Coordinates of C-alpha atoms in Angstrom, one line a residue:
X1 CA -69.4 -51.9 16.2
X2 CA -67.2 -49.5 14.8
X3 CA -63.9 -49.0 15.6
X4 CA -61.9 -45.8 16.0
X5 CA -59.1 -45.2 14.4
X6 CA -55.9 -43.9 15.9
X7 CA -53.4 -41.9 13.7
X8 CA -49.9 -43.8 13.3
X9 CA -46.9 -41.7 14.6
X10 CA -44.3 -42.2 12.1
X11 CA -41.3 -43.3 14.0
X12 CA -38.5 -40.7 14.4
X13 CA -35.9 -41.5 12.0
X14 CA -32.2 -43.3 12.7
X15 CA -29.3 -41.1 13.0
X16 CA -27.4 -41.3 9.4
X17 CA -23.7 -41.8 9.8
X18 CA -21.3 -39.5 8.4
X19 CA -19.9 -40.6 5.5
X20 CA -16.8 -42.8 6.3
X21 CA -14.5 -45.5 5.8
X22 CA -12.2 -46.5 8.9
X23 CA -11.0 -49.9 7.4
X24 CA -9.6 -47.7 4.6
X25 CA -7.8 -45.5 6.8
X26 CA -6.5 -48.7 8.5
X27 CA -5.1 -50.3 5.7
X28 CA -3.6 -47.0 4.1
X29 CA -1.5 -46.4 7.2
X30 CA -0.4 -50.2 7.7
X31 CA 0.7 -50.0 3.8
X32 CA 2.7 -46.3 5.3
X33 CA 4.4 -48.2 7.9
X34 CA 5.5 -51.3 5.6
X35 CA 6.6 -49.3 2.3
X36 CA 8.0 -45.8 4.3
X37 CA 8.5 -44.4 0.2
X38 CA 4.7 -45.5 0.2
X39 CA 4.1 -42.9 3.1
X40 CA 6.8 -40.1 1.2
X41 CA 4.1 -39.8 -1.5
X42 CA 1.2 -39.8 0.4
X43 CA 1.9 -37.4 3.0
X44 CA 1.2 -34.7 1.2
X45 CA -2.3 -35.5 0.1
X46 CA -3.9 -35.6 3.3
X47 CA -3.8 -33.6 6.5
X48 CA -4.6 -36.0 9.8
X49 CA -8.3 -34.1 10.0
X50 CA -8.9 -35.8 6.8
X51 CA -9.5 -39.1 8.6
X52 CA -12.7 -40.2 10.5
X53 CA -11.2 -41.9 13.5
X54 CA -9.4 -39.2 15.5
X55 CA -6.8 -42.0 16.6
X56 CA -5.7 -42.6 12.4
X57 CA -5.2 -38.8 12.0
X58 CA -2.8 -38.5 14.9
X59 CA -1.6 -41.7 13.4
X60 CA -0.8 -39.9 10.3
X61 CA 0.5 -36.7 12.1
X62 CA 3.3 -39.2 13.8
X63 CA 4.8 -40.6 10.6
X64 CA 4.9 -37.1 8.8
X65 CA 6.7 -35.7 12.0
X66 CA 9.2 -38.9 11.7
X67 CA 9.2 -38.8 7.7
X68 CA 10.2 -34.9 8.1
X69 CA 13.1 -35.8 10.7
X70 CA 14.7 -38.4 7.8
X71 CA 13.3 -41.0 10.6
X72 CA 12.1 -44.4 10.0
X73 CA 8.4 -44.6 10.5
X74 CA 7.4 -48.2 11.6
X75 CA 5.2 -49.7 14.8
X76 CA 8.2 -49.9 16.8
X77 CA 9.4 -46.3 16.1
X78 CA 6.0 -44.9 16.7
X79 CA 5.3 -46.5 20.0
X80 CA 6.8 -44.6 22.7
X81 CA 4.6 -41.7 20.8
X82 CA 1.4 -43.8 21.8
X83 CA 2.5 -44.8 25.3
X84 CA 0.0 -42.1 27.0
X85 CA -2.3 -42.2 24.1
X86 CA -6.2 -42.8 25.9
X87 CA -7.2 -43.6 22.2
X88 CA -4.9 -46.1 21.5
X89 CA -5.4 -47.7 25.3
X90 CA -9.1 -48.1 24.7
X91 CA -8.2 -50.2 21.1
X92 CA -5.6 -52.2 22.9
X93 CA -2.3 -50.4 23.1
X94 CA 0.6 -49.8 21.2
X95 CA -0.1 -53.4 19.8
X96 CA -2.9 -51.6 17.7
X97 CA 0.2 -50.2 15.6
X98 CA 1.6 -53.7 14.8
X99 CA -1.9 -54.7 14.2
X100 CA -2.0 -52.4 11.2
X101 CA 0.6 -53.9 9.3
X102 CA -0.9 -57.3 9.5
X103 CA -2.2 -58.0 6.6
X104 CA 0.0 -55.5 4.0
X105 CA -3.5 -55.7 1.8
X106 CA -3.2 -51.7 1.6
X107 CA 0.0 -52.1 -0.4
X108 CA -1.6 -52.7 -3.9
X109 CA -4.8 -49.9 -3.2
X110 CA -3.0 -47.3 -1.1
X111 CA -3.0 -44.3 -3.6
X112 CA -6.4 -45.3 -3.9
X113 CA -7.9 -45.5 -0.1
X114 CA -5.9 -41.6 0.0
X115 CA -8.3 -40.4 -2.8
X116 CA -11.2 -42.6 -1.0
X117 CA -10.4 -40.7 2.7
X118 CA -10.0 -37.0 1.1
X119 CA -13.6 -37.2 -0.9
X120 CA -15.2 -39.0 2.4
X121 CA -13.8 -35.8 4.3
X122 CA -14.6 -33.4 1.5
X123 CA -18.4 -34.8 2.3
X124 CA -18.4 -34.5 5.7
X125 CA -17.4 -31.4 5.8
X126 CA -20.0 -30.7 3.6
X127 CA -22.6 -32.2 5.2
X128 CA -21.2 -29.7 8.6
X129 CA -21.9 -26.7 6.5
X130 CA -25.4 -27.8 5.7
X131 CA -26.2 -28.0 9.1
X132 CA -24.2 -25.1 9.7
X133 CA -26.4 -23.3 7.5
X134 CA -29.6 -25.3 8.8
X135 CA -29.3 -24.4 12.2
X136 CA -28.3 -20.4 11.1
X137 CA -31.4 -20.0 8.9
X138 CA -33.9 -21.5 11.7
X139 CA -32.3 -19.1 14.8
X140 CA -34.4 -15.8 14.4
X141 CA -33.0 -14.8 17.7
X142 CA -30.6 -11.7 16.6
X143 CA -30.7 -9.9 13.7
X144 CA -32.2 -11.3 10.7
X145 CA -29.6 -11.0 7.4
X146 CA -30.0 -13.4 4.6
X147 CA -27.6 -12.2 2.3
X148 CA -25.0 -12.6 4.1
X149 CA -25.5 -15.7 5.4
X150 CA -25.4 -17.3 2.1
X151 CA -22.6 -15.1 1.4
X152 CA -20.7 -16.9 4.5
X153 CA -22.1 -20.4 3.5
X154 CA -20.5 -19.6 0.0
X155 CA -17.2 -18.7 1.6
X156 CA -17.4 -22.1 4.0
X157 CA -18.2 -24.3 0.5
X158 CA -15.3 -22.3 -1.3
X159 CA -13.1 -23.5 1.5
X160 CA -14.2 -26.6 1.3
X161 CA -13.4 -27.3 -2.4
X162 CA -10.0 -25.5 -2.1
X163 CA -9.0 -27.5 0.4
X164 CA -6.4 -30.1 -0.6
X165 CA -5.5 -28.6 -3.6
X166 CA -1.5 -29.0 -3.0
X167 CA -1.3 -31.9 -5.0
X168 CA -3.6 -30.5 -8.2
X169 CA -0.7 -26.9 -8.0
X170 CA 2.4 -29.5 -8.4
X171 CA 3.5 -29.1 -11.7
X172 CA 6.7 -30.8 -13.2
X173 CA 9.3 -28.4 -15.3
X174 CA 7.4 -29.7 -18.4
X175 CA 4.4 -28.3 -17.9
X176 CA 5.9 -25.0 -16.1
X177 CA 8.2 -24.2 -19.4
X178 CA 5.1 -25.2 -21.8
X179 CA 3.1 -22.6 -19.6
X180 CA 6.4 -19.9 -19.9
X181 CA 6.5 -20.8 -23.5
X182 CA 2.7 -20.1 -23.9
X183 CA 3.1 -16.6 -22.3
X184 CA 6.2 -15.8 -24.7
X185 CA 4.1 -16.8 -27.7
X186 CA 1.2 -14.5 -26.4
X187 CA 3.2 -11.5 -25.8
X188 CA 4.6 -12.1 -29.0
X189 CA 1.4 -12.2 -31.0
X190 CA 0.5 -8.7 -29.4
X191 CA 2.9 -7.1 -31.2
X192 CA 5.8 -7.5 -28.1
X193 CA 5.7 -5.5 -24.7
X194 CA 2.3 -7.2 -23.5
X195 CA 2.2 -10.4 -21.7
X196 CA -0.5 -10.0 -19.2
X197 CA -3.5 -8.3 -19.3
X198 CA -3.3 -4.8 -21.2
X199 CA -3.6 -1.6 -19.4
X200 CA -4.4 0.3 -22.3
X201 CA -1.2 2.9 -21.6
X202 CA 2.2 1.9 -24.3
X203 CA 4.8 3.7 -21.9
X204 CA 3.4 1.1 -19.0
X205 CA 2.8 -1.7 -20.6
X206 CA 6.3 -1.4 -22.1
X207 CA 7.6 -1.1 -18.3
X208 CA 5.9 -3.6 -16.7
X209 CA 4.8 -6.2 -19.7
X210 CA 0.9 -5.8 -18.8
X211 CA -0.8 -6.9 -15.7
X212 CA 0.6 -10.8 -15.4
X213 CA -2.3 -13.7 -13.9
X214 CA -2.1 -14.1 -10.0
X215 CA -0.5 -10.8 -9.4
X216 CA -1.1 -8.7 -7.1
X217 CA -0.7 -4.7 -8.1
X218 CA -0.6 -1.8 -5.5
X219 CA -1.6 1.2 -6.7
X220 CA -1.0 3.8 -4.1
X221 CA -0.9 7.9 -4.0
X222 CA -1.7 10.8 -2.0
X223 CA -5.3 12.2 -1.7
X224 CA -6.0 13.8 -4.8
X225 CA -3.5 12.4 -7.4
X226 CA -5.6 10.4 -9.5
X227 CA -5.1 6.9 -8.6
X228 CA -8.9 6.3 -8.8
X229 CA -9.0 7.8 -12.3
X230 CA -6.0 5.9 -13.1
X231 CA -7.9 2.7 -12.0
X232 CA -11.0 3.5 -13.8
X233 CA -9.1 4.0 -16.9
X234 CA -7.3 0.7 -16.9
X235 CA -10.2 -1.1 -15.8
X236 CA -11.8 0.7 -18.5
X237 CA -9.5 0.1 -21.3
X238 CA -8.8 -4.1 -20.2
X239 CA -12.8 -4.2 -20.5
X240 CA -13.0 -2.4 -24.0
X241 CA -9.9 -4.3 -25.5
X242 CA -11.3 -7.6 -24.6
X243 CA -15.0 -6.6 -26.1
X244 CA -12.7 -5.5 -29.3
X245 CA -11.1 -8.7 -29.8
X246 CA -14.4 -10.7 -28.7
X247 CA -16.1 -8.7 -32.1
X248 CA -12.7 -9.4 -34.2
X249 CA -12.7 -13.4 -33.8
X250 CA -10.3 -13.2 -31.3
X251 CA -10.0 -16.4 -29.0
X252 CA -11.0 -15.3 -25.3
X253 CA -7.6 -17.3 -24.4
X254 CA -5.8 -15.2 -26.8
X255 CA -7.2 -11.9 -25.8
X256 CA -5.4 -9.3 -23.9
X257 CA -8.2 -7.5 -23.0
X258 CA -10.3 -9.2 -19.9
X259 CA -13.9 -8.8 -18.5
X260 CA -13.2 -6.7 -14.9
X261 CA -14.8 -6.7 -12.2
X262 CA -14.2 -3.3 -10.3
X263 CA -15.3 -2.8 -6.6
X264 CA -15.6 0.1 -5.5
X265 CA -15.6 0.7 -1.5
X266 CA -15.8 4.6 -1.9
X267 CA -17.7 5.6 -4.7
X268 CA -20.9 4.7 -6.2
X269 CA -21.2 3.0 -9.4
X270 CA -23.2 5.3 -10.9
X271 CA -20.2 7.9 -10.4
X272 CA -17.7 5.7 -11.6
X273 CA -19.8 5.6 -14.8
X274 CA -20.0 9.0 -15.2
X275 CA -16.6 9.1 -15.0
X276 CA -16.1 6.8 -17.8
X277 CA -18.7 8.5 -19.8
X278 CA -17.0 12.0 -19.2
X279 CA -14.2 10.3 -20.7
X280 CA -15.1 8.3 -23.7
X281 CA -17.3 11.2 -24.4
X282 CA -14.7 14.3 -23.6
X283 CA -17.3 16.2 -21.5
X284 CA -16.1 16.9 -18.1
X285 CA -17.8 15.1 -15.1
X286 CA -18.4 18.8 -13.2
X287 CA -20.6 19.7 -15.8
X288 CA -22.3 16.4 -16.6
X289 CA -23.2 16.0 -12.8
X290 CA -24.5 19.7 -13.0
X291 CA -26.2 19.3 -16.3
X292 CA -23.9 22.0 -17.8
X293 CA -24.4 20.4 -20.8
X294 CA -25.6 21.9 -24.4
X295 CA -27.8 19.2 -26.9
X296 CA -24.9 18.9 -28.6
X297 CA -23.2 17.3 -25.9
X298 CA -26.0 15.5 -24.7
X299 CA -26.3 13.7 -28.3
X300 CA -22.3 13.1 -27.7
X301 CA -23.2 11.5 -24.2
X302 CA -26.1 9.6 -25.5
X303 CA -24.0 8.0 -28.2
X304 CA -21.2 7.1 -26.1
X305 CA -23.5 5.6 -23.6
X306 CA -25.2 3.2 -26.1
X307 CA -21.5 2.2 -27.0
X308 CA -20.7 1.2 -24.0
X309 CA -23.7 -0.5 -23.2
X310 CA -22.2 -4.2 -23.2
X311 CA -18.6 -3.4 -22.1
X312 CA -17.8 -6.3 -20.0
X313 CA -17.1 -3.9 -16.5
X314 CA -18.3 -5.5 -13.5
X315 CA -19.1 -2.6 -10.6
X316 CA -19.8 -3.7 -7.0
X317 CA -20.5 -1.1 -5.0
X318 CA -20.8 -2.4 -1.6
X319 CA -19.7 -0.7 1.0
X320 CA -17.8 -2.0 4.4
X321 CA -16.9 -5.7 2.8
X322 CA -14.7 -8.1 4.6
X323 CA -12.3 -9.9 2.8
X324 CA -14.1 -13.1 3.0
X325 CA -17.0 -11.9 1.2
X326 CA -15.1 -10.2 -1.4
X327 CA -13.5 -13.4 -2.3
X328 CA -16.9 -14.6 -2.3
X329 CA -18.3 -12.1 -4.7
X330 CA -15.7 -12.5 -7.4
X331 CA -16.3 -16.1 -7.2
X332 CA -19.6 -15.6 -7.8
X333 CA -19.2 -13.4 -10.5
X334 CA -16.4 -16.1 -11.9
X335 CA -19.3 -18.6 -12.0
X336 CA -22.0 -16.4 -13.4
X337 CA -19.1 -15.0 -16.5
X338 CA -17.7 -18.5 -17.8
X339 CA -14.6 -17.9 -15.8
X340 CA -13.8 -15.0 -17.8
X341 CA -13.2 -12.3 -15.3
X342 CA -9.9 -11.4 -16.3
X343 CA -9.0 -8.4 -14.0
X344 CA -9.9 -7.3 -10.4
X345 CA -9.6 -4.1 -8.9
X346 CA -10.4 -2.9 -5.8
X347 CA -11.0 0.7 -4.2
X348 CA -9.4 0.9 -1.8
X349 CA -7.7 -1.8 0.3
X350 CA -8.2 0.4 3.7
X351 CA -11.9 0.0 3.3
X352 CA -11.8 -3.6 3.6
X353 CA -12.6 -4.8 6.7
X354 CA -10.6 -8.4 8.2
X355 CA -12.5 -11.2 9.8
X356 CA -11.5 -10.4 13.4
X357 CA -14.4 -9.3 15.4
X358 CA -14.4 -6.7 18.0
X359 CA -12.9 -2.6 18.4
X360 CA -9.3 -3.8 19.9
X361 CA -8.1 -5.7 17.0
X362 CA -4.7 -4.7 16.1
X363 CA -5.3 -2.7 12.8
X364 CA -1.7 -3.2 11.6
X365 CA -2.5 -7.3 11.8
X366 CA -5.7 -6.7 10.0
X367 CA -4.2 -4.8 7.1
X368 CA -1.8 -8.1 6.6
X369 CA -4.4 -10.2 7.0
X370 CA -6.5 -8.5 4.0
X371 CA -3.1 -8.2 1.4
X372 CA -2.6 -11.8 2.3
X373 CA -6.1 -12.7 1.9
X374 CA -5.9 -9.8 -1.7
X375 CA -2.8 -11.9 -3.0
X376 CA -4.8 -15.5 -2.3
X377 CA -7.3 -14.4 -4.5
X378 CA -5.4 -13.6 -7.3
X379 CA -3.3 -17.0 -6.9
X380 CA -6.4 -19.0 -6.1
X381 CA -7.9 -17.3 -9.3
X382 CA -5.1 -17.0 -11.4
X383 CA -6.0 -13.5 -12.1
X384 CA -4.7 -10.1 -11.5
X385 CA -5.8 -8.1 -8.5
X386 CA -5.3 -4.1 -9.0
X387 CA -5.7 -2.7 -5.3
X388 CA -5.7 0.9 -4.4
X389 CA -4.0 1.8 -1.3
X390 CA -3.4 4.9 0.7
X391 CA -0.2 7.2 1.7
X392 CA 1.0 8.3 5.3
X393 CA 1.0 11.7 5.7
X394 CA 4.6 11.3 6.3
X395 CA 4.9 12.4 2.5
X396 CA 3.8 15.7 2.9
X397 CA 6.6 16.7 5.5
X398 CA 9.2 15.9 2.9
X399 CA 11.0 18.3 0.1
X400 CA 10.0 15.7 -2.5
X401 CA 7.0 14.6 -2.3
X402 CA 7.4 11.5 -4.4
X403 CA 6.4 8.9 -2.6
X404 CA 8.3 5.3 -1.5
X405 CA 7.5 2.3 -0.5
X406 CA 8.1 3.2 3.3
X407 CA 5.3 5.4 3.1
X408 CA 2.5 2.3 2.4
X409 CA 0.0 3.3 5.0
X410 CA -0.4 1.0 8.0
X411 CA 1.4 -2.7 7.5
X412 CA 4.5 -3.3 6.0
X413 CA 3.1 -6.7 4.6
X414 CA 1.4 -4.7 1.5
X415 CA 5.1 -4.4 0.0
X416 CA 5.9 -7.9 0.9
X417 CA 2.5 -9.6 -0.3
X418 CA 2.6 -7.2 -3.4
X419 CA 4.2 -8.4 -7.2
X420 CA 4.2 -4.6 -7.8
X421 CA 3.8 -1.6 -6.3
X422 CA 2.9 1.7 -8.7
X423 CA 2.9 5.2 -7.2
X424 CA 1.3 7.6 -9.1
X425 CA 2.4 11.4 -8.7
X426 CA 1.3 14.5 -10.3
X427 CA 3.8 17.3 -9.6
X428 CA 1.4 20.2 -10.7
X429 CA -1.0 19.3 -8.0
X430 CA 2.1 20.6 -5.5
X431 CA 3.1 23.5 -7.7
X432 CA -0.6 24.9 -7.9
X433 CA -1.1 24.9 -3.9
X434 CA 2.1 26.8 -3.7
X435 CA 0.9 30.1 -5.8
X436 CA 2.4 33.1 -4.7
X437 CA -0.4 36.4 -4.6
X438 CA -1.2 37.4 -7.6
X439 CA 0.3 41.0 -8.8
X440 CA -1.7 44.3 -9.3
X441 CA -1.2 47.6 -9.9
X442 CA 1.3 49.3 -7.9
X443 CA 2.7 45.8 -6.5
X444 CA 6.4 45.9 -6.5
X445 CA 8.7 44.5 -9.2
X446 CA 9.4 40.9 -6.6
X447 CA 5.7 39.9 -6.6
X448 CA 5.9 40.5 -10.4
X449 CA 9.0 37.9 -10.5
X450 CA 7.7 35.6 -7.9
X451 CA 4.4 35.1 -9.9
X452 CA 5.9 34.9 -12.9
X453 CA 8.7 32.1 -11.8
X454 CA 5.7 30.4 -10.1
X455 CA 3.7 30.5 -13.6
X456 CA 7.0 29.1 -15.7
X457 CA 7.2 26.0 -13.3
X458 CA 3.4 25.2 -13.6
X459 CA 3.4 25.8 -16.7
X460 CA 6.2 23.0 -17.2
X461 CA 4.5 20.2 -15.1
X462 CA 1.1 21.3 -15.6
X463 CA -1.2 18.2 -17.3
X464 CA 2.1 15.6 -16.5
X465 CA 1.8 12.8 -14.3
X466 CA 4.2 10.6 -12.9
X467 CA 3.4 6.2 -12.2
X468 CA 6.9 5.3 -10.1
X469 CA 7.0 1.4 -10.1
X470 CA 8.5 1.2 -7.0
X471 CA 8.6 -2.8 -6.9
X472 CA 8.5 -5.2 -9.3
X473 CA 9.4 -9.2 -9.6
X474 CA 9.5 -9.5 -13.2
X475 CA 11.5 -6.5 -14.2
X476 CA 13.3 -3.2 -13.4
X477 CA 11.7 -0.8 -11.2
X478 CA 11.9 2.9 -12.6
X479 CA 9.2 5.6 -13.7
X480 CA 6.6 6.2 -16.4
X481 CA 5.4 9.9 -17.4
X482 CA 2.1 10.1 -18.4
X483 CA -0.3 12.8 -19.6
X484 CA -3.5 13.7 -17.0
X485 CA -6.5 15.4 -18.0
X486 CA -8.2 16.6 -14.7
X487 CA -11.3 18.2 -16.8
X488 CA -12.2 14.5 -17.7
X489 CA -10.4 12.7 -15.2
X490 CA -8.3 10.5 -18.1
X491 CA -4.7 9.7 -18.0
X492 CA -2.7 8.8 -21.7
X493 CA 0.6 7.9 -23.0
X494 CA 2.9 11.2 -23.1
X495 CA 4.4 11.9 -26.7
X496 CA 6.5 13.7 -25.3
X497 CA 8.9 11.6 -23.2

């Protein structure tokens, strides 16, 4: 007789445990509470949501707090800070503290158990953004966006690996002077003036020394004088120095040039390139975006295009990004480039958007929050960030409309987070919207004058451009004239100043 065969239910799984090791966490803190110098050193390496067992991370939390008072962190001077503690009743009491220091085994291994507790919470918090992750991917229930989903699990993993990281940015005087000497004997080998990344422009990088690692430069102006162009053109000329030296044998470490990557929040990447092509090409971008071009010209475009086919320039043209996912972004393209992204710039800092949710959010506490989060990113990176920032209108109710730092739009924290702060400033831009009517026959002898005067001061500042460096930590502040082309949008050094 046959028999029927049932199918076997495989049997649902155990629960894994997170990754963890409590007796570690014991012994470290009873080796803290024996050898108080023990604790001095190890204080800084963990935070109390490192550990597993809530009750050793408010443990830890005590000592620092008595360690920071110059107190004497034992089980008897912690005790009256557990006497209410439901965590410590349910182990016993305050006795649990005494307990601790039983054995003095974690003397010999505490370093040790500290490096053992970070990477066990390093792992759980890993596994949380898995399941994070998991349990986004599988809920269909709003709006459907993969991209940036992963782009917020790549924030959450980024945060995860920088965390911790105070004890990896100590550095004794040794390796701080071998670091200034380094950057001496670099700006040195460029022939002097240049110890940062170059801008391409003499008369600013003699002002400024180039744009330095972990900075953070504000580039601000008034609607229409150029601070997009002047962007472009930096970005431009960082990106064609560094694929210069890369062709001369020129160590990427020794380069002053740097592979950029250039987000642009306002225009499209296709018109920054034509900008850049108008440029390098001396064909003005009115005419190629109307095709007012002869085949001359065209052959001119065509060769300067194939030129610049593998300059290392970076465009992101993304519109509405938060500052999360722009860190993101330039991580990403860090990982995809070697670590060889040299230069960020961003256009413009307004058009970032801050992590707070919602219509009522203070604006002036989002601003802060994204030249904090723009001035992170350039430390975390230990690159330069170029950001673009507008003016208040309060400018144009002044005499002189050179701008200053009171008139950063919005926060005051952009001149505080800031390294530098550039203004750029083209006086002819004023002059020509102030033209008098234009003379004819039988006009008296005073229009005649005031048209004339009007054509002797635009002829004197017509084609000159000011960059004020209105703040700067490593040098004097002061002003650089430059020459501005508007017909191709490119600013150069001024021979004449």
């Amino acid at each position: 007789m046959a028999t029927l065969a049932f199918p076997i239910l495989p049997t649902a799984p155990e629960p894994q445990q997170l990754p963890r090791n409590v007796e570690a966490e014991a012994a470290m803190l009873g080796a803290m509470m024996i050898d108080n110098r023990l604790a001095d050193d190890l204080l800084d390496r963990l935070e109390p949501a490192h550990f597993y067992e809530p009750l050793h991370g408010r443990i830890f939390a005590a000592i620092r707090t008595l360690r920071s008072n110059d107190m004497l962190a034992t089980p008897v001077t912690l005790r009256p800070m557990f006497d209410a503690d439901e965590g410590m009743k349910e182990l016993g009491g305050p006795s649990y503290l005494a307990g601790l220091t039983g054995s003095g085994a974690g003397l010999i291994g505490a370093r040790q158990f500290a490096t053992q507790i970070y990477d066990l919470a390093m792992l759980r918090a890993l596994v949380t953004v898995g399941r994070t992750l998991v349990d986004r991917a599988m809920d269909t229930s709003e709006e459907v966006n993969p991209r940036a989903q992963i782009e917020l699990a790549e924030e959450e993993l980024f945060k995860v690996a920088g965390d911790g990281g105070a004890e990896n940015s100590v550095k004794s005087f040794a390796q701080a002077t071998t670091m200034a000497v380094k950057m001496a004997e670099r700006a040195l080998q460029s022939g002097g003036n240049l110890s940062g990344v170059t801008t391409g422009l003499e008369s600013i990088n003699g002002k400024i020394g180039g744009m330095h690692h972990s900075d953070l430069m504000i580039l601000a102006g008034r609607p229409g004088m150029g601070k997009t162009s002047l962007a472009t053109n930096i970005a431009f000329n960082a990106a064609s120095r560094w694929m210069r030296d890369m062709r001369d044998g020129i160590a990427p470490a020794d380069s002053v040039g740097a592979k950029v990557a250039f987000f642009s929040l306002e225009m499209s990447a296709d018109q920054l390139a034509t900008r850049i092509l108008s440029e390098q090409s001396g064909i003005s971008s009115e005419s190629l975006r109307m095709g007012k071009i002869s085949r001359a010209e065209f052959s001119r475009l065509a060769s300067a295009a194939a030129e610049l086919e593998n300059l290392p320039l970076f465009i992101d043209d993304t519109g509405g990004l938060s500052i999360g996912a722009l860190h993101t972004r330039v991580r990403r393209l860090q990982r995809r480039h070697n670590n060889e992204i040299g230069l960020v710039v961003v256009d413009y800092l307004q058009l970032l958007t801050g992590s707070a949710r919602g219509s009522n959010e203070n604006r002036v506490q989002e601003i802060s929050e994204i030249s904090r989060g723009l001035k992170t990113l350039a430390k975390d990176l230990n690159v330069p960030v170029l950001a673009l920032s507008q003016l208040s209108r309060a400018v144009e109710q002044r005499e002189d409309k050179r701008p200053m730092l009171s008139d950063l739009r919005e926060s005051g924290s952009i001149e505080q987070d800031a390294d530098m702060v550039w203004f750029v400033y083209r006086e002819d831009y004023y002059v020509a919207a102030k033209e008098p009517k234009r003379p004819s026959e039988g006009d008296d002898s005073r229009t005649f004058d005031d048209h004339a005067k009007w054509a002797a001061d635009m002829e004197r500042v017509y084609g000159l451009a000011e960059l004020i460096v209105a703040k700067q930590r490593h040098g004097a502040t002061g002003k650089v004239t430059l020459k501005f082309d508007p017909t191709v949008t490119k600013f150069s050094d001024y021979a004449g100043y």
